[in-house]
Amino acid sequence: MMQGNSHSVTVDYMQRDLSSNRLVGQIPTQLTSLNFLSKLNLSHNQLEGPIPQGPQFNTFQSDSYIGNLGLCGFPLSDKCSNIDDAQEPAPRDTWSWFDWKVAMMGYASGLVIGFSTGYMAFATGRPRWLVRMVERKRIRSKFCIIVSIDSE
């Protein structure tokens, strides 16, 4: 899908200049059905992929695509490589999915271990280590309040 500044194309236009419009992506194949275009200038954008083939697109000169380093196919001298080569980002998506799967397994393991430890601590009786830790913090906070009141 081509993205950038939008332009409406009507039957009244025989020539269309979309050069230097910051268009990004592939040229939509739907443009090949616009048989009323005598000239289409897509130069100096960031287009990529194969140039669509059709009755009108086969008549456009190579200068219509200058400055789009990612474009390939007729009428340019750059031939398109295999379709399999163009689909290299798929492994990246696979690795991204794998990374999230590993992270979620880590979170789930942590939750299971945490809840199990908590249950065992409270089920076996009063968790003395927890009571001591809370009491220490409570005593320290009272001491800080007393010290701050006395210093005034």
CSV table of C-alpha atoms in Angstrom, one decimal:
chain,number,residue,atom,x,y,z
A,1,MET,CA,0.0,0.0,0.0
A,2,MET,CA,1.3,3.4,-0.9
A,3,GLN,CA,1.2,6.1,1.8
A,4,GLY,CA,1.8,9.8,1.6
A,5,ASN,CA,-0.1,12.9,0.6
A,6,SER,CA,-3.4,11.8,-0.9
A,7,HIS,CA,-4.5,12.9,-4.4
A,8,SER,CA,-7.7,12.3,-6.1
A,9,VAL,CA,-7.6,11.0,-9.6
A,10,THR,CA,-10.4,11.8,-11.9
A,11,VAL,CA,-11.1,11.0,-15.5
A,12,ASP,CA,-10.4,14.6,-16.5
A,13,TYR,CA,-6.6,14.2,-15.8
A,14,MET,CA,-4.5,12.6,-18.5
A,15,GLN,CA,-1.2,13.3,-16.7
A,16,ARG,CA,-0.5,12.9,-13.0
A,17,ASP,CA,2.6,14.2,-11.2
A,18,LEU,CA,3.1,12.6,-7.8
A,19,SER,CA,6.8,13.3,-7.6
A,20,SER,CA,8.5,14.4,-4.4
A,21,ASN,CA,5.4,13.6,-2.4
A,22,ARG,CA,7.0,11.4,0.3
A,23,LEU,CA,5.1,8.4,-0.9
A,24,VAL,CA,6.2,5.2,0.9
A,25,GLY,CA,5.6,1.5,0.1
A,26,GLN,CA,4.6,-0.4,-3.0
A,27,ILE,CA,2.7,1.0,-6.0
A,28,PRO,CA,-0.9,-0.3,-5.8
A,29,THR,CA,-1.8,-2.7,-8.6
A,30,GLN,CA,-5.2,-1.0,-8.8
A,31,LEU,CA,-3.5,1.9,-10.6
A,32,THR,CA,-3.0,-0.3,-13.6
A,33,SER,CA,-6.7,-0.2,-14.3
A,34,LEU,CA,-6.6,3.6,-14.8
A,35,ASN,CA,-6.4,3.4,-18.6
A,36,PHE,CA,-6.9,7.1,-19.1
A,37,LEU,CA,-3.5,8.1,-17.8
A,38,SER,CA,-1.0,9.1,-20.5
A,39,LYS,CA,1.7,10.0,-18.0
A,40,LEU,CA,2.3,9.2,-14.3
A,41,ASN,CA,5.3,10.7,-12.5
A,42,LEU,CA,6.2,8.9,-9.3
A,43,SER,CA,9.8,10.0,-9.1
A,44,HIS,CA,11.7,11.0,-5.9
A,45,ASN,CA,9.5,9.2,-3.4
A,46,GLN,CA,10.4,6.2,-1.2
A,47,LEU,CA,8.5,3.5,-3.2
A,48,GLU,CA,9.7,-0.1,-3.3
A,49,GLY,CA,8.9,-3.4,-4.8
A,50,PRO,CA,8.0,-4.4,-8.3
A,51,ILE,CA,6.4,-1.9,-10.7
A,52,PRO,CA,2.9,-3.2,-11.6
A,53,GLN,CA,2.5,-4.3,-15.2
A,54,GLY,CA,-0.5,-3.2,-17.2
A,55,PRO,CA,-1.5,-1.6,-20.5
A,56,GLN,CA,-0.8,1.9,-19.2
A,57,PHE,CA,2.1,1.2,-16.9
A,58,ASN,CA,4.0,-0.5,-19.8
A,59,THR,CA,4.0,2.9,-21.7
A,60,PHE,CA,5.5,5.0,-18.9
A,61,GLN,CA,9.2,5.8,-19.2
A,62,SER,CA,11.9,4.9,-16.6
A,63,ASP,CA,12.3,8.6,-15.7
A,64,SER,CA,8.8,8.3,-14.1
A,65,TYR,CA,10.4,6.3,-11.3
A,66,ILE,CA,13.8,8.1,-10.7
A,67,GLY,CA,14.8,8.4,-7.1
A,68,ASN,CA,12.9,5.4,-5.9
A,69,LEU,CA,15.8,3.1,-5.0
A,70,GLY,CA,13.5,0.2,-3.9
A,71,LEU,CA,11.6,-0.1,-7.2
A,72,CYS,CA,12.4,-2.9,-9.7
A,73,GLY,CA,11.0,-4.3,-12.9
A,74,PHE,CA,10.1,-3.0,-16.3
A,75,PRO,CA,10.9,-0.3,-17.4
A,76,LEU,CA,13.8,0.0,-15.0
A,77,SER,CA,17.1,-1.8,-15.6
A,78,ASP,CA,16.9,-3.3,-12.0
A,79,LYS,CA,15.2,-6.7,-12.3
A,80,CYS,CA,13.2,-7.9,-9.4
A,81,SER,CA,14.7,-10.8,-7.4
A,82,ASN,CA,12.7,-13.8,-6.3
A,83,ILE,CA,9.5,-13.3,-4.5
A,84,ASP,CA,10.9,-15.5,-1.7
A,85,ASP,CA,13.8,-13.0,-1.2
A,86,ALA,CA,11.4,-10.1,-0.9
A,87,GLN,CA,9.7,-11.9,2.0
A,88,GLU,CA,12.7,-11.8,4.4
A,89,PRO,CA,10.9,-10.0,7.3
A,90,ALA,CA,8.8,-13.1,8.1
A,91,PRO,CA,11.6,-14.7,10.2
A,92,ARG,CA,11.8,-11.5,12.2
A,93,ASP,CA,8.1,-11.8,13.0
A,94,THR,CA,8.7,-15.4,14.0
A,95,TRP,CA,11.5,-14.3,16.4
A,96,SER,CA,9.4,-11.5,17.8
A,97,TRP,CA,6.7,-14.1,18.6
A,98,PHE,CA,9.3,-16.4,20.1
A,99,ASP,CA,10.6,-13.5,22.4
A,100,TRP,CA,7.1,-12.8,23.7
A,101,LYS,CA,6.5,-16.4,24.3
A,102,VAL,CA,9.6,-16.8,26.4
A,103,ALA,CA,8.8,-13.6,28.3
A,104,MET,CA,5.2,-14.8,29.1
A,105,MET,CA,6.5,-18.2,30.2
A,106,GLY,CA,8.8,-16.3,32.6
A,107,TYR,CA,6.0,-14.2,34.0
A,108,ALA,CA,3.8,-17.2,34.4
A,109,SER,CA,6.5,-19.2,36.2
A,110,GLY,CA,7.1,-16.3,38.6
A,111,LEU,CA,3.4,-16.0,39.4
A,112,VAL,CA,3.1,-19.7,40.1
A,113,ILE,CA,6.2,-19.8,42.3
A,114,GLY,CA,5.1,-16.6,44.1
A,115,PHE,CA,1.5,-17.8,44.8
A,116,SER,CA,2.8,-21.3,45.9
A,117,THR,CA,5.3,-19.8,48.3
A,118,GLY,CA,2.7,-17.4,49.7
A,119,TYR,CA,0.2,-20.2,50.2
A,120,MET,CA,2.7,-22.5,51.9
A,121,ALA,CA,3.8,-19.7,54.2
A,122,PHE,CA,0.3,-18.8,55.3
A,123,ALA,CA,-1.0,-22.4,55.4
A,124,THR,CA,1.8,-23.7,57.7
A,125,GLY,CA,1.0,-21.1,60.3
A,126,ARG,CA,2.0,-17.6,61.0
A,127,PRO,CA,4.9,-16.6,58.8
A,128,ARG,CA,7.3,-15.3,61.4
A,129,TRP,CA,9.8,-13.9,59.0
A,130,LEU,CA,7.0,-11.7,57.4
A,131,VAL,CA,5.8,-10.6,60.8
A,132,ARG,CA,9.3,-9.6,61.9
A,133,MET,CA,9.9,-7.7,58.7
A,134,VAL,CA,6.7,-5.8,59.0
A,135,GLU,CA,7.2,-5.1,62.7
A,136,ARG,CA,10.7,-3.7,62.1
A,137,LYS,CA,9.4,-1.4,59.4
A,138,ARG,CA,6.6,-0.2,61.7
A,139,ILE,CA,9.0,0.5,64.6
A,140,ARG,CA,11.4,2.4,62.3
A,141,SER,CA,8.6,4.5,60.9
A,142,LYS,CA,7.3,5.3,64.5
A,143,PHE,CA,10.9,6.2,65.5
A,144,CYS,CA,11.3,8.6,62.6
A,145,ILE,CA,8.1,10.3,63.5
A,146,ILE,CA,9.1,10.7,67.1
A,147,VAL,CA,12.5,12.0,66.2
A,148,SER,CA,11.1,14.5,63.8
A,149,ILE,CA,8.5,15.7,66.3
A,150,ASP,CA,11.1,16.0,69.1
A,151,SER,CA,13.5,18.0,66.9
A,152,GLU,CA,11.0,20.8,66.3
